[in-house]
Amino acid sequence: MQTIAGLQPTLQCVRDVISRRRVWWHFRCWDHTWFRAGGCAAVRMGKNNNNKKKKGKKPLAAAPGKVAKARSEVRNNPFEVKINKQKFTVLGRKTKHDVGLPGVSKSKALKKRKETLLKEYQKRGKSNVFVDKRFGEYDSKLTSEEKMMKRFALERQKHVDKKSLYNLNEEEELTHYGQSLASLEKMNDPVDSDSDTDERGALSAELTAAHFGGGGLLRKKAASEQTEEEPEKAKSRKELIEELIAKSKLEKRERQNQKEKTHELTEKLDNDWKAIQGLLSHKVPKSERKAEPEKPKPDDYDMTVRQLVFDMKAKPSDKMKSEEEIAKEEQEKLQKLEAERLRRMRGYTEKKEKKPKHISADDLMDGFILEKDDRVMLSYKDGKMNLPEPEDNNLKTGGGENDGVDDDDDKEINDGSDAGDEDDDDGDGEADEDAEGSDEEEEGSDDEDNHSDLDSNEDSEEEDDEVRVKMAKKDKKVKEKVAEEASAQLPFTFDVPESYEDFQSLLCDKPADQQLIVLERIQKCNHPSLADGNKAKLEKLFGFLLDYITDLSEQESPDLQTVDKMIVPLYNLCQMFPEAAADCVRNVLQDIARAVNEEIESKDRASYPALHVLLYFKITGILFPTSDYWHPVVTPAFIVMSQLLSKCPVNSLEDAAAGLFVSSMVLEYVSLSKRFVPEMINFLLGILHLATPRKADVDYVVVPPFKLHGKSVELLLVDCTTDSASWVKSNLPLTSINGLDTEDGTEINHFKLTCIAVCLDLVRRCVDNYGTSPAFKEIFSPIEKVIREYLPRNTYPETIQDLCKNILEDIERCSKKPYSPLVFEKQLPVPVKMYTPRVTPVLDFGKKRAANKEDRERKRLVNKHKREYKSAIREIRRDNEFLAREKLAETMQKDAERKRKLKAIFHDLSTQEGEWKALKRLKMKRK
Amino acid sequence: MAARKEKRAARSLGKNGDSARQELDTKLREVLQSRANANSLFDILEYLESENKDDVLAAIRTCAKLFEALLEKGELYIGNLPAEDEALPDSLSAEDKYKIWMRHRYNSCVSCLGEQLHTASSQVQELALCMLMKFIQLEGRFPLESAIWKDGYRFPRHLLKLVIDGLLQEEKDCSAVILRFQEFLEYDDIRYYTMSVVIERIAQVYQNNKETLPSIFLNNVFGLLSSINMPQDDKLSNFLVAQKEKVDEWKPAKLMEHKKIFERVWMGFLKHKLSVSLYKKVLLILHESILPHMTKPTLMIDFLTVAYDVGGAISLLALNGLFILIHQHNLEYPDFYKKLYSLLDPSVFHVKYRARFFHLANLFLSSTHLPVYLVAAFAKRLSRLSLTAPPQCLIMIIPFICNLIRRHPACRPLIHRPSAEADLASDPFIMEEKDPAKSCALESSLWELEALQNHYYPNVLRAANVISRALSTQESDISELLELSAYELFEKEMKKKFNTVPLEFEPVEGLLGKKHDITAEHFSLL
């Protein structure tokens, strides 16, 4: 870039040189007084010029024509033309300079130099300059008339301004067309007004001009007409007017004739058309055609576009699908999504999967995309139509209906245009007919399809292995019921709330089911396809919903049931607006991370956050795929969770529950990708350590935040065997993360046992997950040791004991894996250097190729600089040549002059001498 | 200046304070006006012991002003002061008697101020401290001892001792006052005498407490000592008590003497048993602000070796001092690397001083003359430990290990062993072995790093993937990775740009209602 910037000044420099050389004509003003005098002289000269104008003008006007003629002559003269021969003809290359006219261009250049350089050369020793101040003298745009007018106006103005500013009384002599009004008033030329009764009472311009003098401009036209005759004879006024009248009458007659002719022709054409129209179209009866004969003709372009649109509509629609097909398609779709997920998990970049955008040859480029078919696939079940889930139903079938409506609309338009088109276009009618015919056929086939599907469905009535369909049905029923109850009380349309408070007040005092319906209706009423601003509104709705969920779970007694239900609309919104949802969740994560970090920075440890915070991680896992190599939302969430697990010491049962919740979420995150999370293993080991009885020295190491000998050691130790006998496996309530509400020893023991069971189950899953890891044994050896040697297994209920046994067996089985020494991946051998030339296809010939825009720009500037530089040098060289020539001519002329003078002098002298001698001789003779 | 300050203080005082202040002012004027009113002094001194904080503050200021004036006028007795209750010989003139009496009042005022240093109010403490330092300055200028002092130079050492006694209390944390005192430590003489007084004070407290030192006292001492900024220049001329003659000979004017006494005070302090937290604090500043200012840094060897043997974080911190000793003072440390090796345990990745430790470990292991078995043992042990490390450490430790292998190409079999005939039944490396020579690390491979190639954090994964291919010869720079925190990782991830947000395609039924949901199996909504 710097070099480009550096180039600019040099370019500028070159240009300066050129301009200095080319613009030789300077108007300079040295002496102010002289300048004034010159100005006066200019005015006088202008007047002289006016008088001579008519003579001088003609050759000027004729000049262009002559030049053009001369040029064409030159072009046709083979001796004037120089053809630049090309060695090879290259396809696609534009040649600019294949033919040149050296003579012409040379003379042009010479002329220009004579006008500029020569003048400058001749004035080289002079400092005074002649300034031509005549107004518009060198302005080629102004015609001489205009020039005169303006000059006159200027003069008048000057006159008026100077005198009448303070001299109010002096009256100006008013003139009309150069004659003073006073003399006009004498009326010595009476107007002959007998003949101006025809022509509808309007007087022609010439007439008025003749009578009243007229405006200067009008006069001019007449004057120019008369200029030719002027030399012959000046006509009298009366004659002139008569001539004018005759002329205008002639014109009028001609115009009338013209009109009549056109009318006749049109009628003839119409008749002709009517005669052949019957052959072209039988569609519309004649009576109708006559009813609207004068409809504006549709544009050719419009017709073509419409025709193309109709072509597309004429496509056969998708055939109705059977259940198997639907299931299969669903499966295929899932497979595709799964494949994509796997690809993301392995961390391939997205660029690879981006398909090149294919543009069909039939694409109208109007943004209409067919590939995504939103319409519901029609299928039947038990003889009834099989509808998908209601909320989707509305969205999707809405689209479908729209399509249908479009179809109808198109047909109408089609018909309408038929009617209009008949007059001028012949092919259209037939095409339309075809389209309609095919439509009819389609309907027929649809009908048939319906029947066949019905039959096939009746056959497959018994085999209802398709779970999805059942689910959908169940769902539908439940929802219908709910809807029945709710719809009675709720309004049908909702606006998207503007603020969170509005949103909260909208939902707060309704039961969960109604809240769902409200949300659903908000979504339906404000679907992005309905209005422009809806997208932004619904995007905001996601944030509100997330806040609402937080509020619900933040309460004293978290309303998790409602939260549970709210997840579904949240998920749907997220599917609609992934970016907005991601931003929203990322902001929340940012807040959490900041809070945790502040705590860690001040105390070097943190405490487990409350349930509503932990739920965010769960929601993240629900909304976004957790198996990706990198994900804008999941990866940060992962880091925060890992930080929680490695920085929050477990000092209470609540902490244990929270930690277990986090680790089970972590495990869930990696359940598909089987990625290794050291913090989780550390945490599980720590939890197991808390369940062992205190011992002075142990031969395993726990990782911070856990300590071998801390105050919370034996936190999970169960001290009562009867309690463990009465323990039944149950799920940990999520609310226990915020605080246990029981003081009862048995319940607490049960809680501890549940924690241990959960922990062991997570360990089992980890063992499954990481079974293939090359360092499996090293990862799990501390856990194995704790379970095998330190955990008081015999005090636990049997289910837990079995679990322990399973884990130990699994670990043993997996750790038998042999250790194969590490070897580098085989690398491809470096290819031997080749000496054959590298051939690359040239796709855009003649264009300057460069890697990027900057380089291209640079190259362009460098090239331009080179070109300008060369041309500047050439110009300078030619100028010098020209000057040298001039100088030579000058000296030659001087020499010749001198010789001539010398000769004359010698001649004179010799004659004198001769005379003198003759005289002398005479004298001598006389003597 | 002082008067203006007082006025401002007076304005801020309440009514009560105002009246007290006015009374004090009048008394002060009376005492200064004529000797007849000398007895008003008792009233002023009474105020010094008042309960009201404002009164005490006012009284301290008044006293300072009073005795400053008296000292300047020379109205205090100069020479050995007879005891107060002792009958004065008649030979003394009335003026001398008056001066003796006044000197006694001055002494009681000073001791009173010394007691104020022990009060609860930090304001009173600070003011008392400032006034005492002022007295030190004044006494230096107008000496009260006629005889030439021990070392021939004038310095009111007893006053400084009073101050230090007040600063180094046994029951109370005095960090606030010590902070205030720090500004006086900029004076070279104060610094010098403070250190010598501290030595005495430690010995005294040690004796008083039956050969133990209370931990609060130790903390105070550490606070005072750590706030000493040793001078760098040879020329020391910044004195609070200016000396008239032979300034260059004066001990506080010599940097060497400063260093000597600095060394003595630290050695005297460190030979006592320190608490763990104090130990850490000492070790944290040892290499920067103690070792460079000692005349014989090797004296620290014992302290550091003991600390190095303690284990845990203390050992990690001792490394820094040891490094300086080994590097600059030719310390031979037997089994240094063995010890370093044994320091590596999982907690290394979780302590606060992780960056410091790995920075030093990197330095220690940067030598190319180390035996291969040792480097291999370090690499293998570190990679084993990395199985428990958080991502921010992994990002640092994996390049660390790779750097080790780069420096010692003989360690390459750890990641590339093409000649192996058969798979091994188990890892030959013995983690529990304390001696790196016997750990069989060279026969092993870094399978742990291979396991980390499946880490959840993409950057770790990328770092671990390095070992799958031949290592580049260029060492990677880990200095920027040393201090990385998890939050910084998080920030980095948040800053990354993204085009699309992939979505979960599996539909949900509720908070815990997904297929393969592990949380749903163990947790319930209620």
mmCIF file of C-alpha atoms in Angstrom, chain A residues 645-905:
data_model
loop_
_atom_site.group_PDB
_atom_site.id
_atom_site.type_symbol
_atom_site.label_atom_id
_atom_site.label_comp_id
_atom_site.label_asym_id
_atom_site.label_seq_id
_atom_site.Cartn_x
_atom_site.Cartn_y
_atom_site.Cartn_z
ATOM 1 C CA LEU A 645 -16.027 -28.163 39.141
ATOM 2 C CA SER A 646 -12.403 -27.293 39.775
ATOM 3 C CA LYS A 647 -12.822 -24.200 41.919
ATOM 4 C CA CYS A 648 -15.851 -24.808 44.117
ATOM 5 C CA PRO A 649 -15.075 -26.787 47.255
ATOM 6 C CA VAL A 650 -17.745 -29.211 48.416
ATOM 7 C CA ASN A 651 -18.542 -28.227 51.975
ATOM 8 C CA SER A 652 -22.131 -29.317 52.261
ATOM 9 C CA LEU A 653 -24.628 -31.780 50.868
ATOM 10 C CA GLU A 654 -26.097 -29.008 48.736
ATOM 11 C CA ASP A 655 -22.702 -28.435 47.195
ATOM 12 C CA ALA A 656 -22.434 -32.136 46.507
ATOM 13 C CA ALA A 657 -25.817 -32.157 44.797
ATOM 14 C CA ALA A 658 -24.945 -29.087 42.753
ATOM 15 C CA GLY A 659 -21.619 -30.558 41.768
ATOM 16 C CA LEU A 660 -23.235 -33.815 40.776
ATOM 17 C CA PHE A 661 -25.778 -31.913 38.727
ATOM 18 C CA VAL A 662 -23.027 -30.053 36.936
ATOM 19 C CA SER A 663 -20.999 -33.194 36.323
ATOM 20 C CA SER A 664 -23.987 -35.085 35.018
ATOM 21 C CA MET A 665 -24.573 -32.197 32.620
ATOM 22 C CA VAL A 666 -20.941 -32.263 31.596
ATOM 23 C CA LEU A 667 -21.213 -35.979 30.985
ATOM 24 C CA GLU A 668 -24.349 -35.366 28.981
ATOM 25 C CA TYR A 669 -22.532 -32.755 26.926
ATOM 26 C CA VAL A 670 -19.842 -35.259 26.009
ATOM 27 C CA SER A 671 -22.063 -38.325 25.801
ATOM 28 C CA LEU A 672 -21.940 -38.266 22.012
ATOM 29 C CA SER A 673 -18.495 -36.883 21.352
ATOM 30 C CA LYS A 674 -16.892 -38.904 24.178
ATOM 31 C CA ARG A 675 -14.528 -36.073 24.877
ATOM 32 C CA PHE A 676 -12.320 -36.181 27.918
ATOM 33 C CA VAL A 677 -13.136 -33.859 30.827
ATOM 34 C CA PRO A 678 -10.471 -34.151 33.532
ATOM 35 C CA GLU A 679 -12.338 -31.881 35.950
ATOM 36 C CA MET A 680 -15.296 -34.211 36.045
ATOM 37 C CA ILE A 681 -13.125 -37.228 36.852
ATOM 38 C CA ASN A 682 -11.423 -35.196 39.569
ATOM 39 C CA PHE A 683 -14.759 -34.201 40.980
ATOM 40 C CA LEU A 684 -16.145 -37.736 41.036
ATOM 41 C CA LEU A 685 -13.000 -38.936 42.739
ATOM 42 C CA GLY A 686 -13.378 -36.163 45.280
ATOM 43 C CA ILE A 687 -16.994 -37.106 45.979
ATOM 44 C CA LEU A 688 -16.008 -40.736 46.497
ATOM 45 C CA HIS A 689 -13.252 -39.545 48.784
ATOM 46 C CA LEU A 690 -15.812 -37.695 50.867
ATOM 47 C CA ALA A 691 -17.694 -40.942 51.284
ATOM 48 C CA THR A 692 -14.732 -42.805 52.771
ATOM 49 C CA PRO A 693 -13.982 -42.927 56.482
ATOM 50 C CA ARG A 694 -11.126 -40.794 57.707
ATOM 51 C CA LYS A 695 -7.717 -42.379 57.521
ATOM 52 C CA ALA A 696 -4.309 -41.111 58.466
ATOM 53 C CA ASP A 697 -2.594 -41.818 55.229
ATOM 54 C CA VAL A 698 -3.949 -42.986 51.929
ATOM 55 C CA ASP A 699 -2.084 -43.866 48.753
ATOM 56 C CA TYR A 700 -4.138 -41.865 46.342
ATOM 57 C CA VAL A 701 -4.143 -38.164 45.696
ATOM 58 C CA VAL A 702 -7.215 -36.022 45.384
ATOM 59 C CA VAL A 703 -7.126 -32.918 43.283
ATOM 60 C CA PRO A 704 -8.065 -29.473 44.572
ATOM 61 C CA PRO A 705 -10.675 -28.188 45.472
ATOM 62 C CA PHE A 706 -10.818 -31.429 47.445
ATOM 63 C CA LYS A 707 -8.355 -31.988 50.233
ATOM 64 C CA LEU A 708 -7.200 -35.223 51.778
ATOM 65 C CA HIS A 709 -7.599 -33.860 55.247
ATOM 66 C CA GLY A 710 -10.058 -31.048 55.401
ATOM 67 C CA LYS A 711 -12.969 -30.063 57.531
ATOM 68 C CA SER A 712 -15.555 -31.521 55.200
ATOM 69 C CA VAL A 713 -13.967 -34.959 54.974
ATOM 70 C CA GLU A 714 -16.495 -37.726 55.673
ATOM 71 C CA LEU A 715 -19.248 -35.452 54.444
ATOM 72 C CA LEU A 716 -20.933 -38.302 52.620
ATOM 73 C CA LEU A 717 -20.042 -41.053 55.045
ATOM 74 C CA VAL A 718 -23.143 -43.006 55.984
ATOM 75 C CA ASP A 719 -22.972 -43.838 59.622
ATOM 76 C CA CYS A 720 -26.079 -45.958 60.081
ATOM 77 C CA THR A 721 -26.531 -49.344 58.451
ATOM 78 C CA THR A 722 -30.280 -49.472 59.101
ATOM 79 C CA ASP A 723 -30.716 -46.368 57.031
ATOM 80 C CA SER A 724 -28.885 -47.913 54.171
ATOM 81 C CA ALA A 725 -31.125 -50.945 54.404
ATOM 82 C CA SER A 726 -34.224 -48.800 54.110
ATOM 83 C CA TRP A 727 -32.820 -46.804 51.184
ATOM 84 C CA VAL A 728 -34.644 -46.954 47.901
ATOM 85 C CA LYS A 729 -33.196 -45.503 44.767
ATOM 86 C CA SER A 730 -34.925 -42.259 43.982
ATOM 87 C CA ASN A 731 -33.991 -39.213 41.992
ATOM 88 C CA LEU A 732 -32.374 -36.228 43.591
ATOM 89 C CA PRO A 733 -34.736 -33.283 43.560
ATOM 90 C CA LEU A 734 -33.259 -30.314 41.753
ATOM 91 C CA THR A 735 -34.465 -28.031 44.517
ATOM 92 C CA SER A 736 -32.018 -29.672 46.897
ATOM 93 C CA ILE A 737 -29.281 -27.655 45.194
ATOM 94 C CA ASN A 738 -30.697 -24.523 46.774
ATOM 95 C CA GLY A 739 -30.960 -26.126 50.190
ATOM 96 C CA LEU A 740 -32.057 -29.248 51.957
ATOM 97 C CA ASP A 741 -35.152 -28.746 54.009
ATOM 98 C CA THR A 742 -34.765 -31.724 56.244
ATOM 99 C CA GLU A 743 -32.978 -32.218 59.520
ATOM 100 C CA ASP A 744 -33.947 -35.832 59.875
ATOM 101 C CA GLY A 745 -30.919 -38.133 60.163
ATOM 102 C CA THR A 746 -32.439 -40.948 58.141
ATOM 103 C CA GLU A 747 -33.419 -38.668 55.312
ATOM 104 C CA ILE A 748 -29.996 -37.122 55.267
ATOM 105 C CA ASN A 749 -28.435 -40.552 55.151
ATOM 106 C CA HIS A 750 -30.724 -41.463 52.298
ATOM 107 C CA PHE A 751 -29.708 -38.290 50.542
ATOM 108 C CA LYS A 752 -26.073 -39.181 51.010
ATOM 109 C CA LEU A 753 -26.656 -42.656 49.634
ATOM 110 C CA THR A 754 -28.430 -41.204 46.625
ATOM 111 C CA CYS A 755 -25.522 -38.909 46.015
ATOM 112 C CA ILE A 756 -23.132 -41.816 46.177
ATOM 113 C CA ALA A 757 -25.320 -43.848 43.857
ATOM 114 C CA VAL A 758 -25.492 -40.978 41.373
ATOM 115 C CA CYS A 759 -21.762 -40.489 41.589
ATOM 116 C CA LEU A 760 -21.097 -44.177 41.008
ATOM 117 C CA ASP A 761 -23.474 -44.240 38.091
ATOM 118 C CA LEU A 762 -21.668 -41.281 36.556
ATOM 119 C CA VAL A 763 -18.399 -43.118 37.116
ATOM 120 C CA ARG A 764 -19.830 -46.133 35.311
ATOM 121 C CA ARG A 765 -20.826 -43.955 32.376
ATOM 122 C CA CYS A 766 -17.414 -42.345 32.346
ATOM 123 C CA VAL A 767 -15.812 -45.765 32.223
ATOM 124 C CA ASP A 768 -18.038 -46.598 29.270
ATOM 125 C CA ASN A 769 -17.213 -43.310 27.588
ATOM 126 C CA TYR A 770 -13.495 -43.390 27.988
ATOM 127 C CA GLY A 771 -13.011 -47.134 27.615
ATOM 128 C CA THR A 772 -10.981 -46.648 24.479
ATOM 129 C CA SER A 773 -8.806 -43.853 25.797
ATOM 130 C CA PRO A 774 -5.086 -44.656 25.581
ATOM 131 C CA ALA A 775 -4.596 -43.506 29.140
ATOM 132 C CA PHE A 776 -7.643 -45.219 30.541
ATOM 133 C CA LYS A 777 -5.825 -46.973 33.335
ATOM 134 C CA GLU A 778 -4.055 -43.845 34.452
ATOM 135 C CA ILE A 779 -7.258 -41.851 34.447
ATOM 136 C CA PHE A 780 -9.244 -44.317 36.474
ATOM 137 C CA SER A 781 -6.666 -45.824 38.768
ATOM 138 C CA PRO A 782 -7.356 -43.463 41.702
ATOM 139 C CA ILE A 783 -11.100 -44.003 41.398
ATOM 140 C CA GLU A 784 -10.611 -47.731 41.193
ATOM 141 C CA LYS A 785 -8.417 -47.646 44.254
ATOM 142 C CA VAL A 786 -10.932 -45.680 46.261
ATOM 143 C CA ILE A 787 -13.795 -47.940 45.315
ATOM 144 C CA ARG A 788 -11.851 -51.109 45.827
ATOM 145 C CA GLU A 789 -10.035 -50.320 49.033
ATOM 146 C CA TYR A 790 -11.494 -47.367 50.823
ATOM 147 C CA LEU A 791 -15.193 -47.131 50.097
ATOM 148 C CA PRO A 792 -17.223 -48.819 52.859
ATOM 149 C CA ARG A 793 -19.052 -50.887 50.300
ATOM 150 C CA ASN A 794 -20.459 -53.473 52.649
ATOM 151 C CA THR A 795 -22.468 -50.835 54.506
ATOM 152 C CA TYR A 796 -24.210 -49.818 51.301
ATOM 153 C CA PRO A 797 -27.440 -51.239 49.955
ATOM 154 C CA GLU A 798 -27.152 -54.036 47.469
ATOM 155 C CA THR A 799 -27.894 -52.026 44.375
ATOM 156 C CA ILE A 800 -24.961 -49.772 45.097
ATOM 157 C CA GLN A 801 -22.773 -52.727 45.854
ATOM 158 C CA ASP A 802 -23.678 -54.239 42.520
ATOM 159 C CA LEU A 803 -22.924 -50.965 40.846
ATOM 160 C CA CYS A 804 -19.498 -50.894 42.454
ATOM 161 C CA LYS A 805 -18.846 -54.425 41.361
ATOM 162 C CA ASN A 806 -19.858 -53.589 37.807
ATOM 163 C CA ILE A 807 -17.615 -50.576 37.740
ATOM 164 C CA LEU A 808 -14.651 -52.516 39.001
ATOM 165 C CA GLU A 809 -15.222 -55.235 36.438
ATOM 166 C CA ASP A 810 -15.542 -52.684 33.670
ATOM 167 C CA ILE A 811 -12.389 -50.908 34.699
ATOM 168 C CA GLU A 812 -10.512 -54.154 34.844
ATOM 169 C CA ARG A 813 -11.753 -55.197 31.455
ATOM 170 C CA CYS A 814 -10.883 -51.907 29.833
ATOM 171 C CA SER A 815 -7.466 -51.602 31.413
ATOM 172 C CA LYS A 816 -6.292 -54.861 29.916
ATOM 173 C CA LYS A 817 -5.838 -53.035 26.710
ATOM 174 C CA PRO A 818 -2.245 -53.231 25.466
ATOM 175 C CA TYR A 819 -0.074 -50.149 25.270
ATOM 176 C CA SER A 820 1.270 -49.618 21.803
ATOM 177 C CA PRO A 821 4.183 -47.210 21.638
ATOM 178 C CA LEU A 822 3.496 -43.885 20.062
ATOM 179 C CA VAL A 823 4.607 -43.344 16.512
ATOM 180 C CA PHE A 824 4.268 -40.275 14.391
ATOM 181 C CA GLU A 825 1.635 -40.297 11.766
ATOM 182 C CA LYS A 826 2.980 -41.384 8.436
ATOM 183 C CA GLN A 827 3.641 -38.375 6.311
ATOM 184 C CA LEU A 828 3.386 -38.207 2.605
ATOM 185 C CA PRO A 829 6.817 -38.304 0.977
ATOM 186 C CA VAL A 830 7.935 -34.969 -0.343
ATOM 187 C CA PRO A 831 7.604 -35.121 -4.118
ATOM 188 C CA VAL A 832 10.725 -34.834 -6.261
ATOM 189 C CA LYS A 833 11.091 -31.497 -7.941
ATOM 190 C CA MET A 834 9.797 -31.495 -11.452
ATOM 191 C CA TYR A 835 11.186 -29.523 -14.343
ATOM 192 C CA THR A 836 8.199 -29.619 -16.581
ATOM 193 C CA PRO A 837 6.586 -26.240 -16.823
ATOM 194 C CA ARG A 838 3.584 -25.683 -14.705
ATOM 195 C CA VAL A 839 0.516 -25.181 -16.793
ATOM 196 C CA THR A 840 -2.266 -23.208 -15.276
ATOM 197 C CA PRO A 841 -5.515 -22.433 -16.980
ATOM 198 C CA VAL A 842 -6.006 -18.816 -17.858
ATOM 199 C CA LEU A 843 -9.601 -17.995 -17.294
ATOM 200 C CA ASP A 844 -9.702 -14.269 -17.796
ATOM 201 C CA PHE A 845 -7.332 -13.421 -20.503
ATOM 202 C CA GLY A 846 -5.940 -9.972 -20.835
ATOM 203 C CA LYS A 847 -6.878 -8.963 -17.325
ATOM 204 C CA LYS A 848 -4.189 -8.145 -14.855
ATOM 205 C CA ARG A 849 -4.111 -10.951 -12.392
ATOM 206 C CA ALA A 850 -3.086 -10.499 -8.828
ATOM 207 C CA ALA A 851 -3.708 -12.229 -5.585
ATOM 208 C CA ASN A 852 -5.874 -9.603 -4.007
ATOM 209 C CA LYS A 853 -7.468 -6.277 -4.570
ATOM 210 C CA GLU A 854 -4.594 -4.302 -3.146
ATOM 211 C CA ASP A 855 -2.072 -5.960 -5.403
ATOM 212 C CA ARG A 856 -4.314 -5.430 -8.366
ATOM 213 C CA GLU A 857 -4.695 -1.774 -7.566
ATOM 214 C CA ARG A 858 -0.953 -1.471 -7.161
ATOM 215 C CA LYS A 859 -0.268 -3.120 -10.449
ATOM 216 C CA ARG A 860 -2.771 -0.905 -12.155
ATOM 217 C CA LEU A 861 -1.156 2.210 -10.762
ATOM 218 C CA VAL A 862 2.325 1.049 -11.665
ATOM 219 C CA ASN A 863 1.155 0.351 -15.169
ATOM 220 C CA LYS A 864 -0.515 3.702 -15.456
ATOM 221 C CA HIS A 865 2.550 5.460 -14.198
ATOM 222 C CA LYS A 866 4.675 3.703 -16.781
ATOM 223 C CA ARG A 867 2.308 4.617 -19.559
ATOM 224 C CA GLU A 868 2.043 8.239 -18.572
ATOM 225 C CA TYR A 869 5.775 8.473 -18.180
ATOM 226 C CA LYS A 870 6.411 7.106 -21.610
ATOM 227 C CA SER A 871 3.850 9.323 -23.254
ATOM 228 C CA ALA A 872 5.235 12.361 -21.466
ATOM 229 C CA ILE A 873 8.706 11.590 -22.779
ATOM 230 C CA ARG A 874 7.322 11.111 -26.242
ATOM 231 C CA GLU A 875 5.476 14.400 -26.136
ATOM 232 C CA ILE A 876 8.514 16.254 -24.967
ATOM 233 C CA ARG A 877 10.611 14.713 -27.679
ATOM 234 C CA ARG A 878 8.136 15.693 -30.348
ATOM 235 C CA ASP A 879 7.889 19.194 -28.966
ATOM 236 C CA ASN A 880 11.622 19.545 -29.208
ATOM 237 C CA GLU A 881 11.603 18.274 -32.736
ATOM 238 C CA PHE A 882 8.915 20.746 -33.651
ATOM 239 C CA LEU A 883 10.765 23.633 -32.065
ATOM 240 C CA ALA A 884 13.987 22.648 -33.759
ATOM 241 C CA ARG A 885 12.189 22.610 -37.037
ATOM 242 C CA GLU A 886 10.728 25.997 -36.396
ATOM 243 C CA LYS A 887 14.082 27.407 -35.413
ATOM 244 C CA LEU A 888 15.678 25.994 -38.474
ATOM 245 C CA ALA A 889 12.957 27.449 -40.626
ATOM 246 C CA GLU A 890 13.448 30.762 -38.945
ATOM 247 C CA THR A 891 17.194 30.846 -39.475
ATOM 248 C CA MET A 892 16.736 29.707 -43.077
ATOM 249 C CA GLN A 893 14.298 32.474 -43.582
ATOM 250 C CA LYS A 894 16.604 34.986 -41.986
ATOM 251 C CA ASP A 895 19.487 33.787 -44.084
ATOM 252 C CA ALA A 896 17.428 33.961 -47.198
ATOM 253 C CA GLU A 897 16.377 37.440 -46.313
ATOM 254 C CA ARG A 898 19.899 38.476 -45.642
ATOM 255 C CA LYS A 899 21.069 36.960 -48.938
ATOM 256 C CA ARG A 900 18.305 38.654 -50.737
ATOM 257 C CA LYS A 901 19.176 41.974 -49.222
ATOM 258 C CA LEU A 902 22.837 41.440 -49.876
ATOM 259 C CA LYS A 903 22.090 40.571 -53.425
ATOM 260 C CA ALA A 904 19.957 43.638 -53.809
ATOM 261 C CA ILE A 905 22.649 45.784 -52.304
#
